[in-house]
PDB file of C-alpha atoms in Angstrom:
ATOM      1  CA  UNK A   1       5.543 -11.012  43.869  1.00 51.00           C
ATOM      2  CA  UNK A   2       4.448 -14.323  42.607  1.00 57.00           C
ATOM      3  CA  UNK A   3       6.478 -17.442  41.607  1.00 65.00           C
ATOM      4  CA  UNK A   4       6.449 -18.406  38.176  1.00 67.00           C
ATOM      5  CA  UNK A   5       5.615 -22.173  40.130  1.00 70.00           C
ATOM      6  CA  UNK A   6       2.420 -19.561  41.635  1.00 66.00           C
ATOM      7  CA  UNK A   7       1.068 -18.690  38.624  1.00 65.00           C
ATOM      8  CA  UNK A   8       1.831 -21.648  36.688  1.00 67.00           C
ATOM      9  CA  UNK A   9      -0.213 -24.020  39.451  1.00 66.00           C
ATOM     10  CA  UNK A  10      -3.305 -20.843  39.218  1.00 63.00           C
ATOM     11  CA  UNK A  11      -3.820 -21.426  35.675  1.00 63.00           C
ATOM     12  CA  UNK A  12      -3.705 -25.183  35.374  1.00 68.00           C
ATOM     13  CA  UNK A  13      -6.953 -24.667  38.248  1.00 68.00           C
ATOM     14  CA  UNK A  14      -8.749 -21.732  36.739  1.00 70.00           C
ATOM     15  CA  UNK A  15     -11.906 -23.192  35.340  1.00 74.00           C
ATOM     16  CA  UNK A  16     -12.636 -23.098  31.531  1.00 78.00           C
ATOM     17  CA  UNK A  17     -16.119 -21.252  31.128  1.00 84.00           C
ATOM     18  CA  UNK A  18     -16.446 -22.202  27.410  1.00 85.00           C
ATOM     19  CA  UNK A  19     -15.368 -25.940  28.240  1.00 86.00           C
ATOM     20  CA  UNK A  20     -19.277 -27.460  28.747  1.00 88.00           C
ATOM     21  CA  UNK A  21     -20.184 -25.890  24.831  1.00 90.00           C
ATOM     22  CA  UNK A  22     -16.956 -26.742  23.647  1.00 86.00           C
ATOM     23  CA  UNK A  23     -17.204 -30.374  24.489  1.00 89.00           C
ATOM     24  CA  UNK A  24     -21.125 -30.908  23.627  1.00 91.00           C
ATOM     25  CA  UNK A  25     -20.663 -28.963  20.640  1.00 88.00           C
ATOM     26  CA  UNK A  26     -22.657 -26.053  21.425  1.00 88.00           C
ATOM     27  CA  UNK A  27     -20.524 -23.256  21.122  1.00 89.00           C
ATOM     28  CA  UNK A  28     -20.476 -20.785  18.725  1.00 87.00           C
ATOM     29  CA  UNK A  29     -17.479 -20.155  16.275  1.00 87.00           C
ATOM     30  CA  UNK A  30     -17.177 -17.365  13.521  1.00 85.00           C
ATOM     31  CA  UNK A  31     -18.340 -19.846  11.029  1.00 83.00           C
ATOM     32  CA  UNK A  32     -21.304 -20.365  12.718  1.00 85.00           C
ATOM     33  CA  UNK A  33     -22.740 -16.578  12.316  1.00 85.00           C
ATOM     34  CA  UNK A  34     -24.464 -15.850   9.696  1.00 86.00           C
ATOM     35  CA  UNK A  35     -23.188 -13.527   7.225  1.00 80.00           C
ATOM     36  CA  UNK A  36     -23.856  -9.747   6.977  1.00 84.00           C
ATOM     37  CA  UNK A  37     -26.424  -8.215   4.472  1.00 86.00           C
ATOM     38  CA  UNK A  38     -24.815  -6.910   1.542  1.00 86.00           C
ATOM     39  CA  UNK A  39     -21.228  -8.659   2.261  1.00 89.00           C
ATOM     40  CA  UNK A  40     -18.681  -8.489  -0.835  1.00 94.00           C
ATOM     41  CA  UNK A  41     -15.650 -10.832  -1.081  1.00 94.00           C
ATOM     42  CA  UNK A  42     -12.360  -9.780  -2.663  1.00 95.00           C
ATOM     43  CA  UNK A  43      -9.666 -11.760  -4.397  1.00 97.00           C
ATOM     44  CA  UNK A  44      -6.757  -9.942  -5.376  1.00 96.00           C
ATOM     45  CA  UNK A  45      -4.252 -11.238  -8.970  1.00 97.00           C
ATOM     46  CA  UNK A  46      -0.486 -11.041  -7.585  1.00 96.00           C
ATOM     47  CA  UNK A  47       2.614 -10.841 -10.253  1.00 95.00           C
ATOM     48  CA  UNK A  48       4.141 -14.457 -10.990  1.00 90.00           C
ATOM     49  CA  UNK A  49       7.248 -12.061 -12.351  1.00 93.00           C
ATOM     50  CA  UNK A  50       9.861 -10.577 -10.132  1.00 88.00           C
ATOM     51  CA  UNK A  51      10.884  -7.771 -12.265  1.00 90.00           C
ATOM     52  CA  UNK A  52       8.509  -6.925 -15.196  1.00 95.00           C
ATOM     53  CA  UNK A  53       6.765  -4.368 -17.220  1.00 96.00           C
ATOM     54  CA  UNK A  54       2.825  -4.438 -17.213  1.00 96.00           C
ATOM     55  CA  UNK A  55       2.474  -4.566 -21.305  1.00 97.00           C
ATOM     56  CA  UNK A  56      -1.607  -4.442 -20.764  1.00 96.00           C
ATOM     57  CA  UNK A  57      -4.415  -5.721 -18.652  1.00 96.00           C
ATOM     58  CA  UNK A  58      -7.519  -7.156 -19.929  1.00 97.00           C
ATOM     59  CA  UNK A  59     -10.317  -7.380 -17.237  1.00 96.00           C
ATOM     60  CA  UNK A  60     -13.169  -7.407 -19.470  1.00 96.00           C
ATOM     61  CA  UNK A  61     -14.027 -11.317 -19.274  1.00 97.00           C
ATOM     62  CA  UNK A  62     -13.775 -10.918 -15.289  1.00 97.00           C
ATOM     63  CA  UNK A  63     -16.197  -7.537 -15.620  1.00 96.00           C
ATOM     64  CA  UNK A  64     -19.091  -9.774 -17.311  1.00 97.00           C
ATOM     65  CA  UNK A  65     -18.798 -12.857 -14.868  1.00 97.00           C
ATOM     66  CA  UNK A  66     -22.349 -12.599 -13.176  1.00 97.00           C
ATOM     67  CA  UNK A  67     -22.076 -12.027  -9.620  1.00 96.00           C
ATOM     68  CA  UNK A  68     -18.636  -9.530 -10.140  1.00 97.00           C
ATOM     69  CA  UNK A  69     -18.615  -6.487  -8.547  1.00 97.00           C
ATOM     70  CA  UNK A  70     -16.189  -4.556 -10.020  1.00 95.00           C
ATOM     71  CA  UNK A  71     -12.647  -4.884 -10.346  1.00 96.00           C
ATOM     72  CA  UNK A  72      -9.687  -2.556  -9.836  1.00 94.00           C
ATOM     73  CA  UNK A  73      -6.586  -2.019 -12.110  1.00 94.00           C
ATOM     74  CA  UNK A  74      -4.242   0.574 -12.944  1.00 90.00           C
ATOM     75  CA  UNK A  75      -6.608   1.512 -15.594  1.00 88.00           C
ATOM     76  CA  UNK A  76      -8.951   2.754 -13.417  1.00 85.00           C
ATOM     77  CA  UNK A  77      -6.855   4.742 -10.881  1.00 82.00           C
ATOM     78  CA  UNK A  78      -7.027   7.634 -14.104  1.00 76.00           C
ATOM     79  CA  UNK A  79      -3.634   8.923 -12.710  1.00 66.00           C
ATOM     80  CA  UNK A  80      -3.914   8.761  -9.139  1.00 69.00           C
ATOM     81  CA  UNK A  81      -0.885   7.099  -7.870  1.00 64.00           C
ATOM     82  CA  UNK A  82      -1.901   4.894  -5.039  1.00 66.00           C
ATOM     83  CA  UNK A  83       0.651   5.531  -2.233  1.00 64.00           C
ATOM     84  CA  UNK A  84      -0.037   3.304   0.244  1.00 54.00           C
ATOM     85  CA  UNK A  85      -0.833   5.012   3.382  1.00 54.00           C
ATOM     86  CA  UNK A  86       0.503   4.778   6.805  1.00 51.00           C
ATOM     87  CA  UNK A  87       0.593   2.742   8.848  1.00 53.00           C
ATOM     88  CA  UNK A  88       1.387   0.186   6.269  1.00 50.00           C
ATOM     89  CA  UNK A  89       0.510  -3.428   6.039  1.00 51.00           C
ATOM     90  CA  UNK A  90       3.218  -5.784   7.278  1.00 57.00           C
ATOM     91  CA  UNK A  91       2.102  -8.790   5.434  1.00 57.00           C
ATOM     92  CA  UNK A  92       3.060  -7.112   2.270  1.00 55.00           C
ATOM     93  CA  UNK A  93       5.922  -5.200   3.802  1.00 58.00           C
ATOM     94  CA  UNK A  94       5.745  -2.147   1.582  1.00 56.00           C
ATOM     95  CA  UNK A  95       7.650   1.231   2.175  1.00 59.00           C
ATOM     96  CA  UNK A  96       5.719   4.724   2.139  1.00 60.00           C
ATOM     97  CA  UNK A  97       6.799   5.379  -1.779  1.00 65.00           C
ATOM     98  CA  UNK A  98       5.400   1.944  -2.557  1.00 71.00           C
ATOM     99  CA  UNK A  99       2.064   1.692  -4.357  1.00 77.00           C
ATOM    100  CA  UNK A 100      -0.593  -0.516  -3.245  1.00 81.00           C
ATOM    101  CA  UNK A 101      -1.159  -1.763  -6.415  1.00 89.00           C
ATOM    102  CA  UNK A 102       1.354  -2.221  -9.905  1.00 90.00           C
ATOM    103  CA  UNK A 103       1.043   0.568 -12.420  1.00 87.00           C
ATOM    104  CA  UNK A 104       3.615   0.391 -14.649  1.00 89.00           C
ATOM    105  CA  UNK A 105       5.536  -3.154 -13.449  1.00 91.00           C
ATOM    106  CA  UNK A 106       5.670  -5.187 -11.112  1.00 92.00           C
ATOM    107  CA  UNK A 107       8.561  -4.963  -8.630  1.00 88.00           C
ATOM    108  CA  UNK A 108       8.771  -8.320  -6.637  1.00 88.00           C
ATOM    109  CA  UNK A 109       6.896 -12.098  -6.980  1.00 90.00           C
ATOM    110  CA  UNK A 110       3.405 -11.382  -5.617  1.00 92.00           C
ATOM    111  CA  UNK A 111       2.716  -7.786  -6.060  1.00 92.00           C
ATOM    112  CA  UNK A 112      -0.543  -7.605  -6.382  1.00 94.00           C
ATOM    113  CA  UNK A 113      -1.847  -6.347 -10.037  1.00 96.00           C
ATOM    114  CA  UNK A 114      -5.435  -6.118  -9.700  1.00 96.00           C
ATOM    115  CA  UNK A 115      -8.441  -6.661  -7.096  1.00 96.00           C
ATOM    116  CA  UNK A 116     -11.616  -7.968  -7.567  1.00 97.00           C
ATOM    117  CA  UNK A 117     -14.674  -7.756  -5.787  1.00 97.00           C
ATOM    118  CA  UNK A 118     -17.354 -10.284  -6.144  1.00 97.00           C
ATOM    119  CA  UNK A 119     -20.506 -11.781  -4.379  1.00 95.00           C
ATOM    120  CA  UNK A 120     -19.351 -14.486  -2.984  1.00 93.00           C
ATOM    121  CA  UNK A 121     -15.858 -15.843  -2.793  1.00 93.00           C
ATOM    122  CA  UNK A 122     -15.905 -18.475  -5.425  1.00 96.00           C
ATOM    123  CA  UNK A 123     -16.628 -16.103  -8.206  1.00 97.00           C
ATOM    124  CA  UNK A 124     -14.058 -13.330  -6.852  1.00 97.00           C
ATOM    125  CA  UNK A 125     -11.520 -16.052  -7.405  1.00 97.00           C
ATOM    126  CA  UNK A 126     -12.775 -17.533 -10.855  1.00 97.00           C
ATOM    127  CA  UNK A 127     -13.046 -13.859 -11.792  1.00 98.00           C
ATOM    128  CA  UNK A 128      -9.033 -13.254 -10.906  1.00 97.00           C
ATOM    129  CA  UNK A 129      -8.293 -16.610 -13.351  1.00 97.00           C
ATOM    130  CA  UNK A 130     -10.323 -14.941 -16.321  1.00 98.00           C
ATOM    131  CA  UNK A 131      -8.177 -11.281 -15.992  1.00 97.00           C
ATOM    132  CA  UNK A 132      -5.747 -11.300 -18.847  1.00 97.00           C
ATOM    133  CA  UNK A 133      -2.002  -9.535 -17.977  1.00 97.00           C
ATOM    134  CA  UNK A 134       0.701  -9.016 -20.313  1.00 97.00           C
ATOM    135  CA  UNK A 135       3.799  -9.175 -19.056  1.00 97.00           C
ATOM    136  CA  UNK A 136       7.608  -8.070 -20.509  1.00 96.00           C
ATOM    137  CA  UNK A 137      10.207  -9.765 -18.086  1.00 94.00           C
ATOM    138  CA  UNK A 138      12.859  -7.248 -17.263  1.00 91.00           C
ATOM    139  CA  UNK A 139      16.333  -8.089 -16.195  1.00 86.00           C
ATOM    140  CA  UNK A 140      16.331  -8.973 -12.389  1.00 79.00           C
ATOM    141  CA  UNK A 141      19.074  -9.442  -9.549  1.00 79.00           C
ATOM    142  CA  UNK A 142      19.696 -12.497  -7.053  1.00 78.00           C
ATOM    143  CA  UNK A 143      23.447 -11.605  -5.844  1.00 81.00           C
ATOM    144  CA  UNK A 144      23.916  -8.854  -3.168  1.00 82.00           C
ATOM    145  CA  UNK A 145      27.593  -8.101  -4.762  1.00 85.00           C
ATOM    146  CA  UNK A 146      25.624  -8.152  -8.867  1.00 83.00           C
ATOM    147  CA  UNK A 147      23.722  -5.686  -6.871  1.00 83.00           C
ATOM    148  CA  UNK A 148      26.874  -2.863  -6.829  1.00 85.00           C
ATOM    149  CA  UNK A 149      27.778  -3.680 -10.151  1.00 83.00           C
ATOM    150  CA  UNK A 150      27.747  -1.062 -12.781  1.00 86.00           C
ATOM    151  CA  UNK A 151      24.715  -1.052 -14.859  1.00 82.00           C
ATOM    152  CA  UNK A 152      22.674  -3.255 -12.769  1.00 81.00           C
ATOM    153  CA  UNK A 153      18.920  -3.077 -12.942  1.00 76.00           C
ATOM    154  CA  UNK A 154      17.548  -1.364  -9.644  1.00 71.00           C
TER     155      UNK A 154
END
């Protein structure tokens, strides 16, 4: 069995293939490739509320922007609840009865509200500025013990 001293003294001698293109600037990075035919960017509009009911969501001005896609709401989804399916995305840290996207309000700070896909990544973004949601703030909770009170909001 080797020593962590062993393997520790192997790796600081193993030779770094990559080192001669990293150092005279030849080597190749992601950035460097070009980019696929046909490649769409996406930009997604998160909730600035905590705890509010989606009033309406106009998308139109984002539609028109040249160079947009399409963009996705819960006025598109026609009924379809959007369950996010398993496994599930840890970044966003959603349960199985979550949706993937708000339908009728918005349940944390971030939840994301609409997507929009776009030709390049500029426009997906200036297209996510120009979509227009009304919010109406419901009442929230910050104390674990308000929590267990009677009547407070889930």
């Amino acid at each position: 069995m080797a020593t962590t001293e062993g393997m520790r003294e192997r790796l600081q001698h193993a030779p770094r293939i990559d080192m001669r293109a990293k150092v005279t600037g030849g080597a190749k990075y992601i950035e460097d490739l070009p980019e696929p035919a046909g490649l769409a960017y996406g930009a997604v509009l998160s909730s600035a509320y905590s705890h509010a009911k989606i009033v309406s969501i106009d998308a139109s001005k984002a539609s028109q922007l040249p160079g947009v896609i399409g963009v996705l709401h819960r006025d598109h989804l026609e009924g379809f609840y959007p369950l996010r399916p398993l496994p599930r995305n840890e970044h966003f840290k959603l349960t199985e009865d979550q949706p993937f996207l708000a339908i009728d309000k918005v349940r944390f700070n971030g939840e994301v509200v609409a997507i929009v896909a776009a030709e390049d990544l500029r426009t997906a973004e200036r297209a996510v500025n120009l979509i227009d949601v009304v919010y109406e703030p419901l009442p929230h909770v910050y104390d674990a013990v308000e929590t267990l009170s009677p009547g407070a909001p889930l």
